[in-house]
mmCIF file with all atom_site columns, N, CA and C in Angstrom:
data_model
loop_
_atom_site.group_PDB
_atom_site.id
_atom_site.type_symbol
_atom_site.label_atom_id
_atom_site.label_alt_id
_atom_site.label_comp_id
_atom_site.label_asym_id
_atom_site.label_entity_id
_atom_site.label_seq_id
_atom_site.pdbx_PDB_ins_code
_atom_site.Cartn_x
_atom_site.Cartn_y
_atom_site.Cartn_z
_atom_site.occupancy
_atom_site.B_iso_or_equiv
_atom_site.pdbx_formal_charge
_atom_site.auth_seq_id
_atom_site.auth_comp_id
_atom_site.auth_asym_id
_atom_site.auth_atom_id
_atom_site.pdbx_PDB_model_num
ATOM 1   N N  . MET A 1 1  ? 8.275   3.117   -13.211 1.00 0.00 ? 1  MET A N  1
ATOM 2   C CA . MET A 1 1  ? 9.811   3.028   -13.029 1.00 0.00 ? 1  MET A CA 1
ATOM 3   C C  . MET A 1 1  ? 10.204  4.251   -13.875 1.00 0.00 ? 1  MET A C  1
ATOM 4   N N  . THR A 1 2  ? 11.155  4.939   -13.454 1.00 0.00 ? 2  THR A N  1
ATOM 5   C CA . THR A 1 2  ? 11.625  6.116   -14.162 1.00 0.00 ? 2  THR A CA 1
ATOM 6   C C  . THR A 1 2  ? 13.124  6.401   -13.892 1.00 0.00 ? 2  THR A C  1
ATOM 7   N N  . GLY A 1 3  ? 13.774  7.036   -14.791 1.00 0.00 ? 3  GLY A N  1
ATOM 8   C CA . GLY A 1 3  ? 15.154  7.365   -14.748 1.00 0.00 ? 3  GLY A CA 1
ATOM 9   C C  . GLY A 1 3  ? 15.366  8.746   -14.239 1.00 0.00 ? 3  GLY A C  1
ATOM 10  N N  . TYR A 1 4  ? 14.242  9.457   -14.271 1.00 0.00 ? 4  TYR A N  1
ATOM 11  C CA . TYR A 1 4  ? 14.352  10.967  -13.867 1.00 0.00 ? 4  TYR A CA 1
ATOM 12  C C  . TYR A 1 4  ? 13.098  11.241  -13.026 1.00 0.00 ? 4  TYR A C  1
ATOM 13  N N  . GLY A 1 5  ? 13.144  10.978  -11.785 1.00 0.00 ? 5  GLY A N  1
ATOM 14  C CA . GLY A 1 5  ? 12.060  11.072  -10.769 1.00 0.00 ? 5  GLY A CA 1
ATOM 15  C C  . GLY A 1 5  ? 11.917  12.402  -10.091 1.00 0.00 ? 5  GLY A C  1
ATOM 16  N N  . ASP A 1 6  ? 10.809  12.969  -10.044 1.00 0.00 ? 6  ASP A N  1
ATOM 17  C CA . ASP A 1 6  ? 10.688  14.328  -9.449  1.00 0.00 ? 6  ASP A CA 1
ATOM 18  C C  . ASP A 1 6  ? 9.324   14.311  -8.819  1.00 0.00 ? 6  ASP A C  1
ATOM 19  N N  . VAL A 1 7  ? 9.096   15.140  -7.869  1.00 0.00 ? 7  VAL A N  1
ATOM 20  C CA . VAL A 1 7  ? 7.665   15.130  -7.083  1.00 0.00 ? 7  VAL A CA 1
ATOM 21  C C  . VAL A 1 7  ? 6.631   15.392  -8.116  1.00 0.00 ? 7  VAL A C  1
ATOM 22  N N  . PRO A 1 8  ? 6.457   16.299  -8.913  1.00 0.00 ? 8  PRO A N  1
ATOM 23  C CA . PRO A 1 8  ? 5.377   16.360  -9.871  1.00 0.00 ? 8  PRO A CA 1
ATOM 24  C C  . PRO A 1 8  ? 4.995   15.178  -10.586 1.00 0.00 ? 8  PRO A C  1
ATOM 25  N N  . THR A 1 9  ? 6.064   14.407  -11.145 1.00 0.00 ? 9  THR A N  1
ATOM 26  C CA . THR A 1 9  ? 5.908   13.157  -11.847 1.00 0.00 ? 9  THR A CA 1
ATOM 27  C C  . THR A 1 9  ? 5.369   12.117  -10.920 1.00 0.00 ? 9  THR A C  1
ATOM 28  N N  . SER A 1 10 ? 5.892   12.064  -9.736  1.00 0.00 ? 10 SER A N  1
ATOM 29  C CA . SER A 1 10 ? 5.325   10.918  -8.871  1.00 0.00 ? 10 SER A CA 1
ATOM 30  C C  . SER A 1 10 ? 4.029   11.224  -8.346  1.00 0.00 ? 10 SER A C  1
ATOM 31  N N  . VAL A 1 11 ? 3.687   12.480  -8.151  1.00 0.00 ? 11 VAL A N  1
ATOM 32  C CA . VAL A 1 11 ? 2.239   12.845  -7.897  1.00 0.00 ? 11 VAL A CA 1
ATOM 33  C C  . VAL A 1 11 ? 1.230   12.415  -9.051  1.00 0.00 ? 11 VAL A C  1
ATOM 34  N N  . ARG A 1 12 ? 1.639   12.651  -10.288 1.00 0.00 ? 12 ARG A N  1
ATOM 35  C CA . ARG A 1 12 ? 0.845   12.292  -11.259 1.00 0.00 ? 12 ARG A CA 1
ATOM 36  C C  . ARG A 1 12 ? 0.705   10.735  -11.381 1.00 0.00 ? 12 ARG A C  1
ATOM 37  N N  . ALA A 1 13 ? 1.740   10.077  -11.141 1.00 0.00 ? 13 ALA A N  1
ATOM 38  C CA . ALA A 1 13 ? 1.774   8.612   -11.199 1.00 0.00 ? 13 ALA A CA 1
ATOM 39  C C  . ALA A 1 13 ? 0.764   8.029   -10.219 1.00 0.00 ? 13 ALA A C  1
ATOM 40  N N  . PHE A 1 14 ? 0.912   8.539   -8.998  1.00 0.00 ? 14 PHE A N  1
ATOM 41  C CA . PHE A 1 14 ? -0.052  7.941   -7.884  1.00 0.00 ? 14 PHE A CA 1
ATOM 42  C C  . PHE A 1 14 ? -1.472  8.382   -8.156  1.00 0.00 ? 14 PHE A C  1
ATOM 43  N N  . LYS A 1 15 ? -1.634  9.627   -8.660  1.00 0.00 ? 15 LYS A N  1
ATOM 44  C CA . LYS A 1 15 ? -3.099  9.931   -8.969  1.00 0.00 ? 15 LYS A CA 1
ATOM 45  C C  . LYS A 1 15 ? -3.616  9.221   -10.199 1.00 0.00 ? 15 LYS A C  1
ATOM 46  N N  . GLY A 1 16 ? -2.663  8.667   -10.988 1.00 0.00 ? 16 GLY A N  1
ATOM 47  C CA . GLY A 1 16 ? -3.151  7.859   -12.078 1.00 0.00 ? 16 GLY A CA 1
ATOM 48  C C  . GLY A 1 16 ? -3.220  6.402   -11.595 1.00 0.00 ? 16 GLY A C  1
ATOM 49  N N  . GLY A 1 17 ? -3.159  6.049   -10.386 1.00 0.00 ? 17 GLY A N  1
ATOM 50  C CA . GLY A 1 17 ? -3.425  4.675   -9.996  1.00 0.00 ? 17 GLY A CA 1
ATOM 51  C C  . GLY A 1 17 ? -1.974  3.984   -9.655  1.00 0.00 ? 17 GLY A C  1
ATOM 52  N N  . ALA A 1 18 ? -0.962  4.544   -9.712  1.00 0.00 ? 18 ALA A N  1
ATOM 53  C CA . ALA A 1 18 ? 0.476   3.709   -9.473  1.00 0.00 ? 18 ALA A CA 1
ATOM 54  C C  . ALA A 1 18 ? 0.454   3.270   -7.875  1.00 0.00 ? 18 ALA A C  1
ATOM 55  N N  . VAL A 1 19 ? 0.887   2.220   -7.795  1.00 0.00 ? 19 VAL A N  1
ATOM 56  C CA . VAL A 1 19 ? 1.021   1.453   -6.374  1.00 0.00 ? 19 VAL A CA 1
ATOM 57  C C  . VAL A 1 19 ? 2.350   1.847   -5.786  1.00 0.00 ? 19 VAL A C  1
ATOM 58  N N  . ASP A 1 20 ? 3.439   2.061   -6.651  1.00 0.00 ? 20 ASP A N  1
ATOM 59  C CA . ASP A 1 20 ? 4.734   2.309   -6.309  1.00 0.00 ? 20 ASP A CA 1
ATOM 60  C C  . ASP A 1 20 ? 5.430   3.180   -7.384  1.00 0.00 ? 20 ASP A C  1
ATOM 61  N N  . TYR A 1 21 ? 6.424   3.886   -7.003  1.00 0.00 ? 21 TYR A N  1
ATOM 62  C CA . TYR A 1 21 ? 7.273   4.743   -7.921  1.00 0.00 ? 21 TYR A CA 1
ATOM 63  C C  . TYR A 1 21 ? 8.672   4.458   -7.589  1.00 0.00 ? 21 TYR A C  1
ATOM 64  N N  . LEU A 1 22 ? 9.250   3.813   -8.658  1.00 0.00 ? 22 LEU A N  1
ATOM 65  C CA . LEU A 1 22 ? 10.659  3.248   -8.470  1.00 0.00 ? 22 LEU A CA 1
ATOM 66  C C  . LEU A 1 22 ? 11.545  3.997   -9.424  1.00 0.00 ? 22 LEU A C  1
ATOM 67  N N  . GLU A 1 23 ? 12.785  4.430   -8.931  1.00 0.00 ? 23 GLU A N  1
ATOM 68  C CA . GLU A 1 23 ? 13.760  5.128   -9.710  1.00 0.00 ? 23 GLU A CA 1
ATOM 69  C C  . GLU A 1 23 ? 14.843  4.160   -10.023 1.00 0.00 ? 23 GLU A C  1
ATOM 70  N N  . LYS A 1 24 ? 15.271  4.174   -11.344 1.00 0.00 ? 24 LYS A N  1
ATOM 71  C CA . LYS A 1 24 ? 16.348  3.368   -11.907 1.00 0.00 ? 24 LYS A CA 1
ATOM 72  C C  . LYS A 1 24 ? 17.596  3.669   -11.261 1.00 0.00 ? 24 LYS A C  1
ATOM 73  N N  . PRO A 1 25 ? 18.530  2.809   -11.054 1.00 0.00 ? 25 PRO A N  1
ATOM 74  C CA . PRO A 1 25 ? 18.293  1.428   -11.379 1.00 0.00 ? 25 PRO A CA 1
ATOM 75  C C  . PRO A 1 25 ? 17.485  0.739   -10.102 1.00 0.00 ? 25 PRO A C  1
ATOM 76  N N  . VAL A 1 26 ? 16.651  -0.234  -10.535 1.00 0.00 ? 26 VAL A N  1
ATOM 77  C CA . VAL A 1 26 ? 16.002  -0.978  -9.512  1.00 0.00 ? 26 VAL A CA 1
ATOM 78  C C  . VAL A 1 26 ? 16.691  -2.241  -9.290  1.00 0.00 ? 26 VAL A C  1
ATOM 79  N N  . PRO A 1 27 ? 16.962  -2.684  -8.164  1.00 0.00 ? 27 PRO A N  1
ATOM 80  C CA . PRO A 1 27 ? 17.472  -4.021  -8.222  1.00 0.00 ? 27 PRO A CA 1
ATOM 81  C C  . PRO A 1 27 ? 16.469  -5.062  -8.428  1.00 0.00 ? 27 PRO A C  1
ATOM 82  N N  . PRO A 1 28 ? 16.927  -6.261  -9.166  1.00 0.00 ? 28 PRO A N  1
ATOM 83  C CA . PRO A 1 28 ? 15.876  -7.214  -9.562  1.00 0.00 ? 28 PRO A CA 1
ATOM 84  C C  . PRO A 1 28 ? 15.126  -7.776  -8.451  1.00 0.00 ? 28 PRO A C  1
ATOM 85  N N  . LYS A 1 29 ? 15.716  -7.925  -7.378  1.00 0.00 ? 29 LYS A N  1
ATOM 86  C CA . LYS A 1 29 ? 14.896  -8.384  -6.228  1.00 0.00 ? 29 LYS A CA 1
ATOM 87  C C  . LYS A 1 29 ? 13.697  -7.613  -5.801  1.00 0.00 ? 29 LYS A C  1
ATOM 88  N N  . ARG A 1 30 ? 14.086  -6.300  -5.739  1.00 0.00 ? 30 ARG A N  1
ATOM 89  C CA . ARG A 1 30 ? 13.086  -5.344  -5.334  1.00 0.00 ? 30 ARG A CA 1
ATOM 90  C C  . ARG A 1 30 ? 11.976  -5.209  -6.335  1.00 0.00 ? 30 ARG A C  1
ATOM 91  N N  . LEU A 1 31 ? 12.369  -5.128  -7.613  1.00 0.00 ? 31 LEU A N  1
ATOM 92  C CA . LEU A 1 31 ? 11.385  -5.053  -8.643  1.00 0.00 ? 31 LEU A CA 1
ATOM 93  C C  . LEU A 1 31 ? 10.417  -6.348  -8.668  1.00 0.00 ? 31 LEU A C  1
ATOM 94  N N  . THR A 1 32 ? 10.972  -7.483  -8.349  1.00 0.00 ? 32 THR A N  1
ATOM 95  C CA . THR A 1 32 ? 10.172  -8.712  -8.293  1.00 0.00 ? 32 THR A CA 1
ATOM 96  C C  . THR A 1 32 ? 9.230   -8.745  -7.116  1.00 0.00 ? 32 THR A C  1
ATOM 97  N N  . GLU A 1 33 ? 9.666   -8.210  -5.818  1.00 0.00 ? 33 GLU A N  1
ATOM 98  C CA . GLU A 1 33 ? 8.896   -8.017  -4.771  1.00 0.00 ? 33 GLU A CA 1
ATOM 99  C C  . GLU A 1 33 ? 7.775   -7.112  -5.018  1.00 0.00 ? 33 GLU A C  1
ATOM 100 N N  . ARG A 1 34 ? 7.956   -5.882  -5.691  1.00 0.00 ? 34 ARG A N  1
ATOM 101 C CA . ARG A 1 34 ? 6.954   -4.985  -5.965  1.00 0.00 ? 34 ARG A CA 1
ATOM 102 C C  . ARG A 1 34 ? 5.901   -5.566  -6.925  1.00 0.00 ? 34 ARG A C  1
ATOM 103 N N  . ILE A 1 35 ? 6.414   -6.292  -7.820  1.00 0.00 ? 35 ILE A N  1
ATOM 104 C CA . ILE A 1 35 ? 5.485   -7.005  -8.847  1.00 0.00 ? 35 ILE A CA 1
ATOM 105 C C  . ILE A 1 35 ? 4.529   -7.750  -8.099  1.00 0.00 ? 35 ILE A C  1
ATOM 106 N N  . ARG A 1 36 ? 5.095   -8.643  -7.269  1.00 0.00 ? 36 ARG A N  1
ATOM 107 C CA . ARG A 1 36 ? 4.283   -9.649  -6.426  1.00 0.00 ? 36 ARG A CA 1
ATOM 108 C C  . ARG A 1 36 ? 3.451   -9.002  -5.656  1.00 0.00 ? 36 ARG A C  1
ATOM 109 N N  . ALA A 1 37 ? 3.768   -7.912  -4.905  1.00 0.00 ? 37 ALA A N  1
ATOM 110 C CA . ALA A 1 37 ? 2.872   -7.172  -3.974  1.00 0.00 ? 37 ALA A CA 1
ATOM 111 C C  . ALA A 1 37 ? 1.791   -6.461  -4.904  1.00 0.00 ? 37 ALA A C  1
ATOM 112 N N  . CYS A 1 38 ? 2.076   -6.066  -6.068  1.00 0.00 ? 38 CYS A N  1
ATOM 113 C CA . CYS A 1 38 ? 1.012   -5.486  -6.911  1.00 0.00 ? 38 CYS A CA 1
ATOM 114 C C  . CYS A 1 38 ? -0.040  -6.551  -7.344  1.00 0.00 ? 38 CYS A C  1
ATOM 115 N N  . ILE A 1 39 ? 0.352   -7.721  -7.671  1.00 0.00 ? 39 ILE A N  1
ATOM 116 C CA . ILE A 1 39 ? -0.413  -8.864  -8.092  1.00 0.00 ? 39 ILE A CA 1
ATOM 117 C C  . ILE A 1 39 ? -1.267  -9.122  -6.920  1.00 0.00 ? 39 ILE A C  1
ATOM 118 N N  . GLU A 1 40 ? -0.642  -9.323  -5.725  1.00 0.00 ? 40 GLU A N  1
ATOM 119 C CA . GLU A 1 40 ? -1.559  -9.520  -4.434  1.00 0.00 ? 40 GLU A CA 1
ATOM 120 C C  . GLU A 1 40 ? -2.742  -8.487  -4.240  1.00 0.00 ? 40 GLU A C  1
ATOM 121 N N  . VAL A 1 41 ? -2.341  -7.178  -4.351  1.00 0.00 ? 41 VAL A N  1
ATOM 122 C CA . VAL A 1 41 ? -3.365  -6.130  -4.209  1.00 0.00 ? 41 VAL A CA 1
ATOM 123 C C  . VAL A 1 41 ? -4.413  -6.389  -5.234  1.00 0.00 ? 41 VAL A C  1
ATOM 124 N N  . ASP A 1 42 ? -4.011  -6.619  -6.604  1.00 0.00 ? 42 ASP A N  1
ATOM 125 C CA . ASP A 1 42 ? -5.038  -6.918  -7.566  1.00 0.00 ? 42 ASP A CA 1
ATOM 126 C C  . ASP A 1 42 ? -5.883  -8.100  -7.149  1.00 0.00 ? 42 ASP A C  1
ATOM 127 N N  . ARG A 1 43 ? -5.300  -9.162  -6.749  1.00 0.00 ? 43 ARG A N  1
ATOM 128 C CA . ARG A 1 43 ? -6.058  -10.360 -6.293  1.00 0.00 ? 43 ARG A CA 1
ATOM 129 C C  . ARG A 1 43 ? -7.076  -10.019 -5.255  1.00 0.00 ? 43 ARG A C  1
ATOM 130 N N  . ARG A 1 44 ? -6.694  -9.310  -4.261  1.00 0.00 ? 44 ARG A N  1
ATOM 131 C CA . ARG A 1 44 ? -7.662  -8.933  -3.248  1.00 0.00 ? 44 ARG A CA 1
ATOM 132 C C  . ARG A 1 44 ? -8.575  -7.989  -3.715  1.00 0.00 ? 44 ARG A C  1
ATOM 133 N N  . THR A 1 45 ? -8.464  -6.956  -4.560  1.00 0.00 ? 45 THR A N  1
ATOM 134 C CA . THR A 1 45 ? -9.284  -6.144  -5.069  1.00 0.00 ? 45 THR A CA 1
ATOM 135 C C  . THR A 1 45 ? -10.408 -6.889  -5.903  1.00 0.00 ? 45 THR A C  1
ATOM 136 N N  . ARG A 1 46 ? -9.956  -7.908  -6.819  1.00 0.00 ? 46 ARG A N  1
ATOM 137 C CA . ARG A 1 46 ? -10.945 -8.555  -7.465  1.00 0.00 ? 46 ARG A CA 1
ATOM 138 C C  . ARG A 1 46 ? -11.813 -9.573  -6.581  1.00 0.00 ? 46 ARG A C  1
ATOM 139 N N  . GLU A 1 47 ? -11.237 -10.046 -5.481  1.00 0.00 ? 47 GLU A N  1
ATOM 140 C CA . GLU A 1 47 ? -11.911 -10.891 -4.603  1.00 0.00 ? 47 GLU A CA 1
ATOM 141 C C  . GLU A 1 47 ? -13.182 -10.204 -3.918  1.00 0.00 ? 47 GLU A C  1
ATOM 142 N N  . VAL A 1 48 ? -12.845 -8.938  -3.407  1.00 0.00 ? 48 VAL A N  1
ATOM 143 C CA . VAL A 1 48 ? -13.771 -7.984  -2.893  1.00 0.00 ? 48 VAL A CA 1
ATOM 144 C C  . VAL A 1 48 ? -14.857 -7.524  -3.744  1.00 0.00 ? 48 VAL A C  1
ATOM 145 N N  . ALA A 1 49 ? -14.431 -7.287  -4.959  1.00 0.00 ? 49 ALA A N  1
ATOM 146 C CA . ALA A 1 49 ? -15.405 -6.878  -5.970  1.00 0.00 ? 49 ALA A CA 1
ATOM 147 C C  . ALA A 1 49 ? -16.420 -8.109  -6.291  1.00 0.00 ? 49 ALA A C  1
ATOM 148 N N  . ALA A 1 50 ? -15.798 -9.315  -6.300  1.00 0.00 ? 50 ALA A N  1
ATOM 149 C CA . ALA A 1 50 ? -16.718 -10.410 -6.597  1.00 0.00 ? 50 ALA A CA 1
ATOM 150 C C  . ALA A 1 50 ? -17.619 -10.530 -5.347  1.00 0.00 ? 50 ALA A C  1
ATOM 151 N N  . LEU A 1 51 ? -17.159 -10.573 -4.069  1.00 0.00 ? 51 LEU A N  1
ATOM 152 C CA . LEU A 1 51 ? -17.997 -10.588 -2.917  1.00 0.00 ? 51 LEU A CA 1
ATOM 153 C C  . LEU A 1 51 ? -19.093 -9.547  -3.052  1.00 0.00 ? 51 LEU A C  1
ATOM 154 N N  . ARG A 1 52 ? -18.810 -8.288  -3.295  1.00 0.00 ? 52 ARG A N  1
ATOM 155 C CA . ARG A 1 52 ? -19.774 -7.196  -3.453  1.00 0.00 ? 52 ARG A CA 1
ATOM 156 C C  . ARG A 1 52 ? -20.940 -7.463  -4.487  1.00 0.00 ? 52 ARG A C  1
ATOM 157 N N  . SER A 1 53 ? -20.353 -8.068  -5.748  1.00 0.00 ? 53 SER A N  1
ATOM 158 C CA . SER A 1 53 ? -21.317 -8.344  -6.627  1.00 0.00 ? 53 SER A CA 1
ATOM 159 C C  . SER A 1 53 ? -22.314 -9.463  -6.231  1.00 0.00 ? 53 SER A C  1
ATOM 160 N N  . ALA A 1 54 ? -21.784 -10.432 -5.522  1.00 0.00 ? 54 ALA A N  1
ATOM 161 C CA . ALA A 1 54 ? -22.585 -11.652 -5.083  1.00 0.00 ? 54 ALA A CA 1
ATOM 162 C C  . ALA A 1 54 ? -23.730 -11.082 -4.134  1.00 0.00 ? 54 ALA A C  1
ATOM 163 N N  . VAL A 1 55 ? -23.196 -10.146 -3.220  1.00 0.00 ? 55 VAL A N  1
ATOM 164 C CA . VAL A 1 55 ? -24.199 -9.670  -2.344  1.00 0.00 ? 55 VAL A CA 1
ATOM 165 C C  . VAL A 1 55 ? -25.292 -8.695  -2.961  1.00 0.00 ? 55 VAL A C  1
ATOM 166 N N  . ALA A 1 56 ? -24.837 -8.031  -3.917  1.00 0.00 ? 56 ALA A N  1
ATOM 167 C CA . ALA A 1 56 ? -25.847 -7.155  -4.796  1.00 0.00 ? 56 ALA A CA 1
ATOM 168 C C  . ALA A 1 56 ? -26.714 -8.076  -5.400  1.00 0.00 ? 56 ALA A C  1
ATOM 169 N N  . ASP A 1 57 ? -26.249 -9.147  -5.985  1.00 0.00 ? 57 ASP A N  1
ATOM 170 C CA . ASP A 1 57 ? -27.207 -10.030 -6.661  1.00 0.00 ? 57 ASP A CA 1
ATOM 171 C C  . ASP A 1 57 ? -28.172 -10.633 -5.786  1.00 0.00 ? 57 ASP A C  1
ATOM 172 N N  . ARG A 1 58 ? -27.853 -11.016 -4.466  1.00 0.00 ? 58 ARG A N  1
ATOM 173 C CA . ARG A 1 58 ? -28.720 -11.545 -3.441  1.00 0.00 ? 58 ARG A CA 1
ATOM 174 C C  . ARG A 1 58 ? -29.625 -10.617 -3.263  1.00 0.00 ? 58 ARG A C  1
ATOM 175 N N  . ILE A 1 59 ? -29.328 -9.270  -2.930  1.00 0.00 ? 59 ILE A N  1
ATOM 176 C CA . ILE A 1 59 ? -30.216 -8.256  -2.368  1.00 0.00 ? 59 ILE A CA 1
ATOM 177 C C  . ILE A 1 59 ? -31.132 -7.953  -3.599  1.00 0.00 ? 59 ILE A C  1
ATOM 178 N N  . ALA A 1 60 ? -30.723 -8.080  -4.707  1.00 0.00 ? 60 ALA A N  1
ATOM 179 C CA . ALA A 1 60 ? -31.748 -7.699  -5.939  1.00 0.00 ? 60 ALA A CA 1
ATOM 180 C C  . ALA A 1 60 ? -32.729 -8.866  -6.086  1.00 0.00 ? 60 ALA A C  1
ATOM 181 N N  . GLN A 1 61 ? -32.617 -10.085 -5.386  1.00 0.00 ? 61 GLN A N  1
ATOM 182 C CA . GLN A 1 61 ? -33.533 -11.104 -5.386  1.00 0.00 ? 61 GLN A CA 1
ATOM 183 C C  . GLN A 1 61 ? -34.537 -11.066 -4.278  1.00 0.00 ? 61 GLN A C  1
ATOM 184 N N  . LEU A 1 62 ? -34.350 -10.157 -3.330  1.00 0.00 ? 62 LEU A N  1
ATOM 185 C CA . LEU A 1 62 ? -35.301 -10.056 -2.255  1.00 0.00 ? 62 LEU A CA 1
ATOM 186 C C  . LEU A 1 62 ? -36.653 -9.640  -2.667  1.00 0.00 ? 62 LEU A C  1
ATOM 187 N N  . THR A 1 63 ? -37.704 -10.025 -2.010  1.00 0.00 ? 63 THR A N  1
ATOM 188 C CA . THR A 1 63 ? -38.982 -9.502  -2.210  1.00 0.00 ? 63 THR A CA 1
ATOM 189 C C  . THR A 1 63 ? -39.013 -8.089  -1.513  1.00 0.00 ? 63 THR A C  1
ATOM 190 N N  . PRO A 1 64 ? -40.052 -7.168  -1.883  1.00 0.00 ? 64 PRO A N  1
ATOM 191 C CA . PRO A 1 64 ? -40.173 -5.931  -1.288  1.00 0.00 ? 64 PRO A CA 1
ATOM 192 C C  . PRO A 1 64 ? -40.319 -6.091  0.285   1.00 0.00 ? 64 PRO A C  1
ATOM 193 N N  . ARG A 1 65 ? -40.949 -7.129  0.714   1.00 0.00 ? 65 ARG A N  1
ATOM 194 C CA . ARG A 1 65 ? -41.037 -7.286  2.221   1.00 0.00 ? 65 ARG A CA 1
ATOM 195 C C  . ARG A 1 65 ? -39.681 -7.694  2.795   1.00 0.00 ? 65 ARG A C  1
ATOM 196 N N  . GLU A 1 66 ? -39.064 -8.456  2.213   1.00 0.00 ? 66 GLU A N  1
ATOM 197 C CA . GLU A 1 66 ? -37.738 -8.884  2.650   1.00 0.00 ? 66 GLU A CA 1
ATOM 198 C C  . GLU A 1 66 ? -36.691 -7.812  2.642   1.00 0.00 ? 66 GLU A C  1
ATOM 199 N N  . ARG A 1 67 ? -36.838 -6.818  1.622   1.00 0.00 ? 67 ARG A N  1
ATOM 200 C CA . ARG A 1 67 ? -36.022 -5.786  1.625   1.00 0.00 ? 67 ARG A CA 1
ATOM 201 C C  . ARG A 1 67 ? -36.190 -4.744  2.740   1.00 0.00 ? 67 ARG A C  1
ATOM 202 N N  . THR A 1 68 ? -37.483 -4.615  3.025   1.00 0.00 ? 68 THR A N  1
ATOM 203 C CA . THR A 1 68 ? -37.974 -3.737  4.099   1.00 0.00 ? 68 THR A CA 1
ATOM 204 C C  . THR A 1 68 ? -37.265 -4.213  5.329   1.00 0.00 ? 68 THR A C  1
ATOM 205 N N  . VAL A 1 69 ? -37.507 -5.543  5.573   1.00 0.00 ? 69 VAL A N  1
ATOM 206 C CA . VAL A 1 69 ? -36.989 -6.104  6.914   1.00 0.00 ? 69 VAL A CA 1
ATOM 207 C C  . VAL A 1 69 ? -35.492 -6.029  6.997   1.00 0.00 ? 69 VAL A C  1
ATOM 208 N N  . MET A 1 70 ? -34.789 -6.139  5.935   1.00 0.00 ? 70 MET A N  1
ATOM 209 C CA . MET A 1 70 ? -33.385 -6.121  5.816   1.00 0.00 ? 70 MET A CA 1
ATOM 210 C C  . MET A 1 70 ? -32.915 -4.656  6.171   1.00 0.00 ? 70 MET A C  1
ATOM 211 N N  . GLU A 1 71 ? -33.547 -3.562  5.647   1.00 0.00 ? 71 GLU A N  1
ATOM 212 C CA . GLU A 1 71 ? -33.276 -2.179  6.030   1.00 0.00 ? 71 GLU A CA 1
ATOM 213 C C  . GLU A 1 71 ? -33.528 -1.923  7.502   1.00 0.00 ? 71 GLU A C  1
ATOM 214 N N  . LEU A 1 72 ? -34.708 -2.433  7.936   1.00 0.00 ? 72 LEU A N  1
ATOM 215 C CA . LEU A 1 72 ? -35.012 -2.265  9.410   1.00 0.00 ? 72 LEU A CA 1
ATOM 216 C C  . LEU A 1 72 ? -33.755 -2.831  10.255  1.00 0.00 ? 72 LEU A C  1
ATOM 217 N N  . LEU A 1 73 ? -33.379 -4.050  9.885   1.00 0.00 ? 73 LEU A N  1
ATOM 218 C CA . LEU A 1 73 ? -32.360 -4.792  10.645  1.00 0.00 ? 73 LEU A CA 1
ATOM 219 C C  . LEU A 1 73 ? -30.934 -3.952  10.555  1.00 0.00 ? 73 LEU A C  1
ATOM 220 N N  . ALA A 1 74 ? -30.684 -3.452  9.317   1.00 0.00 ? 74 ALA A N  1
ATOM 221 C CA . ALA A 1 74 ? -29.483 -2.666  9.238   1.00 0.00 ? 74 ALA A CA 1
ATOM 222 C C  . ALA A 1 74 ? -29.534 -1.376  10.069  1.00 0.00 ? 74 ALA A C  1
ATOM 223 N N  . ARG A 1 75 ? -30.547 -1.019  10.311  1.00 0.00 ? 75 ARG A N  1
ATOM 224 C CA . ARG A 1 75 ? -30.785 0.240   11.290  1.00 0.00 ? 75 ARG A CA 1
ATOM 225 C C  . ARG A 1 75 ? -30.880 -0.032  12.747  1.00 0.00 ? 75 ARG A C  1
ATOM 226 N N  . GLY A 1 76 ? -30.866 -1.331  13.003  1.00 0.00 ? 76 GLY A N  1
ATOM 227 C CA . GLY A 1 76 ? -30.739 -1.928  14.483  1.00 0.00 ? 76 GLY A CA 1
ATOM 228 C C  . GLY A 1 76 ? -32.055 -2.075  15.045  1.00 0.00 ? 76 GLY A C  1
ATOM 229 N N  . LYS A 1 77 ? -33.221 -2.178  14.078  1.00 0.00 ? 77 LYS A N  1
ATOM 230 C CA . LYS A 1 77 ? -34.491 -2.405  14.763  1.00 0.00 ? 77 LYS A CA 1
ATOM 231 C C  . LYS A 1 77 ? -34.823 -3.871  14.830  1.00 0.00 ? 77 LYS A C  1
#
């Protein structure tokens, strides 16, 4: 949130990971909506990371032969 928004500042904000760029004054309802949206994005990001971690853990437990079979299946064989 800024009181003096310009293009270079907004570009830096987005490159730094901003999800939105709000100029003051921000109506409370809009601010609340954006905060909720960001929380939901974070929840989904964490969920995907947890799923990827679980898959990586399962793959790490495969025997060399199971890994070979998995790789062949992934290639459509």
